[in-house]
Amino acid sequence: MVSSIYFFGAGRADGDATMKALLGGKGAGLAEMSRLGVPVPPGFTLTTEVCTAFYAGGGALPDGVEEELREAIGRVEKIVGGGFGSTTAPLLVSVRSGARASMPGMMDTILNLGLNDAIVAGLAERTGNERFALDAYRRFILTYAGVVLGVEREQFEEALVTARRKAATALKIDHSRLNNAELERKVPDSALDPEALRGLIARQKEIVLAATGKSFPDDPWAQLEGAIHAVFGSWNNQRAKVYRKMHGIPESWGTACTVQAMVFGNMGDDSGTGVAFTRDPSTGERRFFGEWLPNAQGEDVVAGVRTPHPLSKGGSDDERSLEVRMPQAFAQLMEVQARLEHHFRDMQDMEFTIQEGSLYLLQTRNGKRTGRAAVRIAVEMVKEKLITQNEAVLRVDPGSIDQLLHPSLDPSAPKEILARGLPASPGAATGEIVFTADEAERRAAQGKAVILVRAETSPEDIHGMKAARGILTARGGMTSHAAVVARGMGKSCVAGCSSVSVGRDIVTVSLYDDDGRPTGSKSLKAGDVITLDGGSGRVYLGAIPTVPAALSGEFGELMAWADGVRRMRVRANADTPHDARTARNFGAEGVGLCRTEHMFFDEKRIEAMREMILAGDKHARHRAVDKLLPYQRDDFTGVFREMAGLPVTIRLLDPPLHEFLPQEKAQLEQMAQVLGVSVAEIVRKNEELHEFNPMLGHRGCRLAVTYPEIYEMQVRAILEAACDVAAEGVDVHPEIMIPLTMTQRELTLMRELVDRIAEQVFSEKGRKVSFHFGTMIELPRAAIRAGEIAEHAEFFSFGTNDLTQTTLGISRDDAGKFLGAYVDLGIFPSDPFQSIDVDGVGALVELASERGRAKRPGIHLGVCGEHGGDPASVTFFEKVGLDYVSCSPFRVPIARLAAAQAALNAGTHGGPKATD
Ligand code: ADP
Ligand code: MG
Ligand code: MG
C-alpha cells in the first residue's frame, strides 16, 4: 500500500517540492526545506488522498492510518528528544491544514497540541517558565474549542476580558473606564501572570463543559485525532468554499494535514515570530522585507492585533527591528531567504519563529503579489539569469496586469488627506463607506462602489472584500489578513491606519498638522465617500480624479517578450477614433470590431436616423439616409487614420430599429417637433416596431434584406472614407462585416449589394482600394453551414456573445436570476458569458472553423466577443488555431499576454505568426 504519511525532519524528507498535489503546498515546502538543510521542526504530512478517503468514509480516517500516525510521532519524538504525552519532556505539536493551492487563513490550524494540567506542570518545570506553559495551554484550549469542538468564540473573549480586568486590578491600573481594546493595550497577553492564566484556563474549561456537555479532552492522542478530523473538515467550511470558487480551485482536491513539532516564539524576549518576503510583494522591488513580533506565536502576526515591527533597519522603527534586536538570527534568516529564493527560482513568502535565539522556518511558498510586482519580479529575474524570458512570460497572471492598465490618482487634483496607513495593495479606489462585509455585498449588488472599512478583517469578511472596490483597516501590518487577501484580489488596500478608529456605524479619524500635532478629529458615517491610494497608503476625503496608466519600463519589456512568442494576433473592439488610438497604444494590431450603431446616437445624427425610421417609402428613406452619410464617412476616416497600416473590421448596422426611437413623453414631443410629425405617428411607429424578443427579431442583416438603403449608405461611407484616406497616403485595410448571417443566400444578397456600391464608389472616386468581405458567425445555423457561407465570406468573426446566447438559449440580460446557481451547482464550470463554454459554444467555433477552411483554405478567422479578452478562452482559441482575438482596448495587453502563454503551453510558439 502507498504510504498515507510523509515524514520530514533532521535534514531528510520522504517528499519534496514537486509533490504539492499529494502533500499540499505547505507539506511539500516543508519537505523541500528539510532536504535543503534549512532548520525546520520535524513532522509529517497526511496526504490529500487521506483527506479524500476521509470524506469517502463519511468522516473517518481510513484503516491503517492510526498505526502510521503512532509510528511517525515516534520518529518526531526521537529527533526532538521528547515524548508525546510525557510530563517530563513533553512534545507539543501543531496540526496544520494545507492544500495544493495556497488558501491563506481559509482553513484551520491548531497550535500547542498535547497539553493537559499534568503536562503543563511538566513543561513549566522543564522550561523554567510557568507563565509560558500556562499561556500555551490557554491558547490551545481556545483554538481547539473553537475549531474542533465548535464552541462559539464570544464567551472565551469575555473570559479573557475578565482575566485582563483582574490583572489590571492587581497591577493597580484603573480600568473602569477602559473599553476592551484599550484594556488590551494596557494589559497585553504578556501581562497576564500565572495566577490570572490559571483562572482563565479553569473558566475556559467550564465554558467547554457547558457548551458541549463533555470535559475538555485530556488525552493527547484523542486531541490529535480530533484535530486531524477538524483540519480535514475545514476543507469544507464556508470561507474556504467561497475562496475556492473565487480562485477556481476544484472542490475535489482536498487538503493535506501536517503534524509538526512546536517551536515557541513566546518564550521571552529572545524569542519571536514573523513573516518575510524575499522581495516586496507590493512593488516587486528586490529588497528583503517582512515583519515580526517579539515574544509571540505565529498566529499573533496574522491576526493583526499587535502592530508588528520591521525585520530590517532603514525605517523609523529601527530600534525594534529584528536586525537590531537579534542580529545573529537576522543574519541566519538573510542567508536562508537568499537560498530559498535561489532554489525555488521565485519570490518566497516565509513564516519563521525564533525560540530562545534559534531560527526555525515553518513555511515557504511562492509569494502572492500584485500585478505590478509580478511584472517587475519576472523581468528582474530574467536579468539576474534566474529564469528565462519564456518563464517570465508564463509567470505573470494575465488577469493581474489589469491593475497596471487602470488609472491612478491624478497627481495634480486637489486632495484632502484624511489619514495615512500602510500601502498594503496598490491602486486607486473611490467609494462609499460600508462597515460590514454583508453590507458591502448588498450595496455592491445595487451597483454602488463601496470601500469596506474595518478595524481589521478576518476570513469571514472575504465576500465583502470581494464586493468592495477597496479595503481600509485600522489595525494590522503589511502581512495582515486584509493586506494579503487584497493583494491576491488586486484590490486597493490601506491597512494599519492607526489614526482611524472604527465603530459600529461611525469612523472617527484623528487629524494632525504637518508636525504631527493633533488638530482635532472628523467623523464619517456609512455612505460618505472616500478615496484610497493603496500604493501610498493615503486615505482622502471624497472622490478624486484619476490619470491613465504608464505602459513603459518593465511592463513594456515583458510585453515585448510575449509578443515575440505569440502566434495569434490581437485586435481591439473600437468604435471611435479615440478608442482606436487607445487600443493602438495598448498594442492592438487592428480593429476586430467597429460597431456602427454607436455612431448614430449623437444628437445630430439620431435625428436623421429617426427620420429614416419614420420614412414612409424608399425615397424618403434615401433622403434621410443621405443625411447620415457624411457623419458616418467622417467616423470611418478618423478610425482609418488611427489604424493606418492595420486592418479595420466594420460591422454594418446590427440592433433593431426601435432602439433609436425615444420612449418617454417629453422626448417623443421633442422629436415630433423636430421632424414635423405628430406624436401619435411616432407612437404608432413605436408600436409597429415593438418586438417580443428583439434579440431574435428584426436586426442584423435582416434589416438590410428589407431596407437595403441603410447598408448601401454604410458601405458607401466606408469605401468613400477608404478612398479619401488612401488619397492622403494612408495605408488602409477595410473589412466589411455582415452581422447575424444564418444562410448562404443572405450573404449572396449582401455580397451583391457591397459589390454594386463598391463599383459605383470606385468609379466616382477614380481609384480602387482593396477590401475584404466577411461575416459574423453568431448563430448556430451559421456555424453548421459555415462551408457554404465561406463561399462568399473571406473571413469569419465569431461573435461569441450572441453565439453563446443563441447556442444556450439564454439571454445574457435575463441570466442573472439563475446563472449563479448554475455555476454553484457545477452545471457550468464558470459563467459562460465570461469564459467560453468550450464543450458547446466552443465546439461550434471549432466546427465552423473546420468547415470554413475546407471550403476556403486560408479563410481568416477571429473572435470579437467578450471572450477575446478572457485568458481561459484565449487558450481555447489558440487550440482551434484562430488568427486573432479582438477585445476591448483595455484588455488588449491581457490578451497579448494570454495569447503568448497559450502558444507556449500549446507548443505553437516560435513558428510564423498568424496573418493579420
Ligand atoms: P496558515 O495556513 O493559516 O498560515 P499555518 O499552518 O501556517 O496556517 O499556521 C498558523 C501559524 O502558526 C503560522 O504563523 C505558523 O508559522 C505557526 N505555526 C504552525 N506550526 C507551528 C509550529 N510547529 N511551531 C510554531 N509555530 C507554528
Ligand atoms: Mg501559514
Ligand atoms: Mg452579435
Tab-separated table of C-alpha atoms in Angstrom, residues 75-314:
chain	number	residue	atom	x	y	z
A	75	ARG	CA	10.130	9.410	14.845
A	76	VAL	CA	9.453	13.037	15.808
A	77	GLU	CA	9.960	12.142	19.481
A	78	LYS	CA	13.357	10.643	18.667
A	79	ILE	CA	14.540	13.738	16.835
A	80	VAL	CA	13.433	16.294	19.423
A	81	GLY	CA	14.162	14.069	22.400
A	82	GLY	CA	10.733	14.322	23.991
A	83	GLY	CA	7.576	12.295	24.373
A	84	PHE	CA	4.052	12.985	23.182
A	85	GLY	CA	2.027	12.928	26.392
A	86	SER	CA	5.175	12.868	28.535
A	87	THR	CA	5.089	15.034	31.650
A	88	THR	CA	8.858	15.226	31.991
A	89	ALA	CA	9.858	16.120	28.402
A	90	PRO	CA	6.605	16.906	26.636
A	91	LEU	CA	6.414	17.019	22.853
A	92	LEU	CA	3.811	19.506	21.623
A	93	VAL	CA	2.704	19.626	18.014
A	94	SER	CA	0.844	21.845	15.601
A	95	VAL	CA	-1.762	20.340	13.306
A	96	ARG	CA	-1.836	22.332	10.096
A	97	SER	CA	-4.020	22.417	7.001
A	98	GLY	CA	-2.525	22.961	3.567
A	99	ALA	CA	-3.996	22.458	0.110
A	100	ARG	CA	-2.326	22.171	-3.280
A	101	ALA	CA	-3.005	25.855	-3.957
A	102	SER	CA	-2.368	28.285	-1.162
A	103	MET	CA	-5.546	29.426	0.607
A	104	PRO	CA	-4.127	31.682	3.311
A	105	GLY	CA	-6.117	31.621	6.533
A	106	MET	CA	-9.074	29.855	4.958
A	107	MET	CA	-8.688	26.525	6.741
A	108	ASP	CA	-7.788	25.675	10.288
A	109	THR	CA	-4.532	25.157	12.155
A	110	ILE	CA	-4.124	24.232	15.806
A	111	LEU	CA	-1.023	25.044	17.833
A	112	ASN	CA	0.347	23.713	21.144
A	113	LEU	CA	-1.473	20.399	20.963
A	114	GLY	CA	-0.607	17.707	23.511
A	115	LEU	CA	-1.236	19.533	26.796
A	116	ASN	CA	-3.225	18.812	29.949
A	117	ASP	CA	-2.787	20.023	33.536
A	118	ALA	CA	-0.088	17.465	34.373
A	119	ILE	CA	1.843	18.075	31.148
A	120	VAL	CA	1.616	21.849	31.640
A	121	ALA	CA	3.228	21.386	35.055
A	122	GLY	CA	5.970	19.279	33.452
A	123	LEU	CA	6.509	21.837	30.697
A	124	ALA	CA	6.730	24.629	33.270
A	125	GLU	CA	9.349	22.679	35.175
A	126	ARG	CA	11.401	21.743	32.125
A	127	THR	CA	11.421	25.263	30.655
A	128	GLY	CA	11.570	27.002	33.989
A	129	ASN	CA	8.832	29.235	32.610
A	130	GLU	CA	5.462	28.633	34.192
A	131	ARG	CA	3.844	31.655	32.585
A	132	PHE	CA	4.791	30.402	29.156
A	133	ALA	CA	3.455	26.885	29.799
A	134	LEU	CA	0.124	28.187	31.059
A	135	ASP	CA	-0.148	30.673	28.185
A	136	ALA	CA	0.434	27.857	25.685
A	137	TYR	CA	-2.333	25.819	27.316
A	138	ARG	CA	-4.931	28.593	27.368
A	139	ARG	CA	-4.189	29.397	23.695
A	140	PHE	CA	-4.536	25.717	22.838
A	141	ILE	CA	-7.887	25.367	24.611
A	142	LEU	CA	-9.144	28.481	22.877
A	143	THR	CA	-8.376	27.301	19.325
A	144	TYR	CA	-9.220	23.668	19.968
A	145	ALA	CA	-12.591	24.554	21.486
A	146	GLY	CA	-13.416	26.725	18.504
A	147	VAL	CA	-12.034	24.629	15.688
A	148	VAL	CA	-12.575	21.075	16.884
A	149	LEU	CA	-15.390	21.314	19.427
A	150	GLY	CA	-17.275	24.091	17.656
A	151	VAL	CA	-17.748	26.281	20.739
A	152	GLU	CA	-18.617	29.923	19.984
A	153	ARG	CA	-15.666	32.258	20.476
A	154	GLU	CA	-17.594	35.025	22.168
A	155	GLN	CA	-17.679	33.530	25.673
A	156	PHE	CA	-13.932	32.988	25.542
A	157	GLU	CA	-13.442	36.629	24.664
A	158	GLU	CA	-15.439	37.551	27.745
A	159	ALA	CA	-13.350	35.220	29.891
A	160	LEU	CA	-10.201	36.862	28.561
A	161	VAL	CA	-11.546	40.335	29.314
A	162	THR	CA	-12.385	39.239	32.859
A	163	ALA	CA	-8.847	37.906	33.279
A	164	ARG	CA	-7.441	41.181	31.983
A	165	ARG	CA	-9.579	43.215	34.365
A	166	LYS	CA	-8.436	41.092	37.305
A	167	ALA	CA	-4.825	41.503	36.263
A	168	ALA	CA	-5.373	45.241	35.871
A	169	THR	CA	-6.710	45.459	39.407
A	170	ALA	CA	-3.706	43.508	40.659
A	171	LEU	CA	-1.433	45.929	38.751
A	172	LYS	CA	-3.329	48.853	40.311
A	173	ILE	CA	-4.476	50.129	36.911
A	174	ASP	CA	-7.794	51.960	36.937
A	175	HIS	CA	-9.635	50.058	34.248
A	176	SER	CA	-13.216	51.014	34.992
A	177	ARG	CA	-13.427	53.386	32.024
A	178	LEU	CA	-11.328	51.428	29.530
A	179	ASN	CA	-13.042	49.722	26.610
A	180	ASN	CA	-11.840	46.271	25.558
A	181	ALA	CA	-9.316	47.474	23.004
A	182	GLU	CA	-7.817	49.986	25.427
A	183	LEU	CA	-7.750	47.351	28.124
A	184	GLU	CA	-5.862	45.010	25.823
A	185	ARG	CA	-3.294	47.704	25.153
A	186	LYS	CA	-2.815	48.331	28.897
A	187	VAL	CA	-2.878	44.662	29.842
A	188	PRO	CA	-1.488	42.658	26.904
A	189	ASP	CA	-1.338	38.878	26.992
A	190	SER	CA	2.199	39.070	28.328
A	191	ALA	CA	0.932	40.917	31.410
A	192	LEU	CA	-1.260	38.004	32.482
A	193	ASP	CA	0.544	36.327	35.353
A	194	PRO	CA	0.368	32.591	36.187
A	195	GLU	CA	-2.458	33.094	38.605
A	196	ALA	CA	-4.557	35.026	36.082
A	197	LEU	CA	-3.812	32.369	33.469
A	198	ARG	CA	-4.801	29.540	35.778
A	199	GLY	CA	-8.105	31.266	36.466
A	200	LEU	CA	-8.625	31.800	32.748
A	201	ILE	CA	-7.912	28.157	31.937
A	202	ALA	CA	-10.390	26.963	34.576
A	203	ARG	CA	-13.023	29.313	33.176
A	204	GLN	CA	-12.349	28.142	29.596
A	205	LYS	CA	-12.865	24.542	30.643
A	206	GLU	CA	-16.168	25.455	32.288
A	207	ILE	CA	-17.309	27.099	29.071
A	208	VAL	CA	-16.404	23.983	27.095
A	209	LEU	CA	-18.222	21.712	29.550
A	210	ALA	CA	-21.345	23.875	29.487
A	211	ALA	CA	-21.356	24.140	25.709
A	212	THR	CA	-20.576	20.524	24.804
A	213	GLY	CA	-21.627	18.582	27.876
A	214	LYS	CA	-18.175	17.000	27.972
A	215	SER	CA	-14.921	17.858	29.702
A	216	PHE	CA	-12.119	19.263	27.589
A	217	PRO	CA	-10.137	16.209	26.368
A	218	ASP	CA	-7.015	15.483	28.458
A	219	ASP	CA	-5.650	12.633	26.358
A	220	PRO	CA	-3.108	13.974	23.810
A	221	TRP	CA	-3.930	11.165	21.352
A	222	ALA	CA	-7.626	11.991	21.493
A	223	GLN	CA	-6.699	15.647	20.964
A	224	LEU	CA	-4.578	14.711	17.953
A	225	GLU	CA	-7.283	12.640	16.350
A	226	GLY	CA	-9.858	15.386	16.925
A	227	ALA	CA	-7.540	17.985	15.383
A	228	ILE	CA	-6.843	15.905	12.277
A	229	HIS	CA	-10.569	15.393	11.777
A	230	ALA	CA	-11.157	19.125	12.132
A	231	VAL	CA	-8.394	20.055	9.685
A	232	PHE	CA	-9.756	17.708	7.034
A	233	GLY	CA	-13.230	19.018	7.860
A	234	SER	CA	-12.112	22.618	7.397
A	235	TRP	CA	-11.718	21.971	3.661
A	236	ASN	CA	-15.477	22.346	3.533
A	237	ASN	CA	-16.040	25.337	5.785
A	238	GLN	CA	-17.893	28.286	4.296
A	239	ARG	CA	-14.989	30.668	3.818
A	240	ALA	CA	-12.814	28.002	2.190
A	241	LYS	CA	-15.632	27.286	-0.245
A	242	VAL	CA	-16.028	30.961	-1.141
A	243	TYR	CA	-12.271	31.294	-1.633
A	244	ARG	CA	-12.134	28.222	-3.862
A	245	LYS	CA	-14.925	29.478	-6.032
A	246	MET	CA	-13.264	32.827	-6.412
A	247	HIS	CA	-9.940	31.331	-7.401
A	248	GLY	CA	-11.260	28.408	-9.414
A	249	ILE	CA	-9.817	25.768	-7.088
A	250	PRO	CA	-11.565	22.399	-7.591
A	251	GLU	CA	-13.625	21.016	-4.712
A	252	SER	CA	-12.132	17.586	-5.316
A	253	TRP	CA	-8.531	18.411	-4.361
A	254	GLY	CA	-8.877	18.149	-0.591
A	255	THR	CA	-6.350	19.388	1.931
A	256	ALA	CA	-3.300	17.702	3.387
A	257	CYS	CA	-2.684	17.785	7.128
A	258	THR	CA	0.737	18.411	8.586
A	259	VAL	CA	1.609	17.481	12.174
A	260	GLN	CA	4.764	19.204	13.319
A	261	ALA	CA	6.774	19.613	16.500
A	262	MET	CA	6.106	23.004	18.070
A	263	VAL	CA	8.724	25.671	18.420
A	264	PHE	CA	7.916	28.609	20.650
A	265	GLY	CA	8.218	32.252	19.782
A	266	ASN	CA	6.573	33.210	23.054
A	267	MET	CA	9.309	32.098	25.453
A	268	GLY	CA	10.527	35.597	26.249
A	269	ASP	CA	12.429	38.467	24.703
A	270	ASP	CA	14.940	36.268	22.896
A	271	SER	CA	12.019	34.651	21.055
A	272	GLY	CA	9.652	35.894	18.409
A	273	THR	CA	7.849	35.132	15.222
A	274	GLY	CA	7.392	36.740	11.840
A	275	VAL	CA	6.677	36.680	8.161
A	276	ALA	CA	9.199	37.546	5.450
A	277	PHE	CA	9.247	38.060	1.698
A	278	THR	CA	12.338	37.755	-0.438
A	279	ARG	CA	11.076	40.735	-2.489
A	280	ASP	CA	8.471	43.399	-1.923
A	281	PRO	CA	5.095	41.779	-2.768
A	282	SER	CA	3.519	45.155	-3.406
A	283	THR	CA	6.051	46.817	-5.735
A	284	GLY	CA	8.258	43.865	-6.672
A	285	GLU	CA	11.370	45.738	-5.563
A	286	ARG	CA	14.272	43.436	-4.775
A	287	ARG	CA	14.607	44.002	-1.075
A	288	PHE	CA	14.197	41.598	1.796
A	289	PHE	CA	11.075	42.613	3.544
A	290	GLY	CA	8.881	41.491	6.409
A	291	GLU	CA	7.574	41.923	9.902
A	292	TRP	CA	7.958	40.313	13.283
A	293	LEU	CA	6.699	40.404	16.839
A	294	PRO	CA	8.897	39.660	19.833
A	295	ASN	CA	7.606	37.146	22.359
A	296	ALA	CA	4.699	35.944	20.241
A	297	GLN	CA	3.279	32.915	18.476
A	298	GLY	CA	2.734	32.782	14.703
A	299	GLU	CA	-0.962	33.494	14.769
A	300	ASP	CA	-0.362	36.857	16.502
A	301	VAL	CA	1.266	38.416	13.425
A	302	VAL	CA	-1.502	37.440	11.056
A	303	ALA	CA	-4.270	38.364	13.497
A	304	GLY	CA	-3.082	41.963	13.325
A	305	VAL	CA	-3.948	42.799	16.925
A	306	ARG	CA	-0.415	43.860	17.850
A	307	THR	CA	1.347	46.065	15.331
A	308	PRO	CA	4.464	44.240	14.161
A	309	HIS	CA	7.955	45.662	13.682
A	310	PRO	CA	10.151	45.593	10.578
A	311	LEU	CA	12.787	42.925	10.047
A	312	SER	CA	15.444	45.162	8.539
A	313	LYS	CA	16.804	48.514	9.559
A	314	GLY	CA	16.239	51.531	7.393
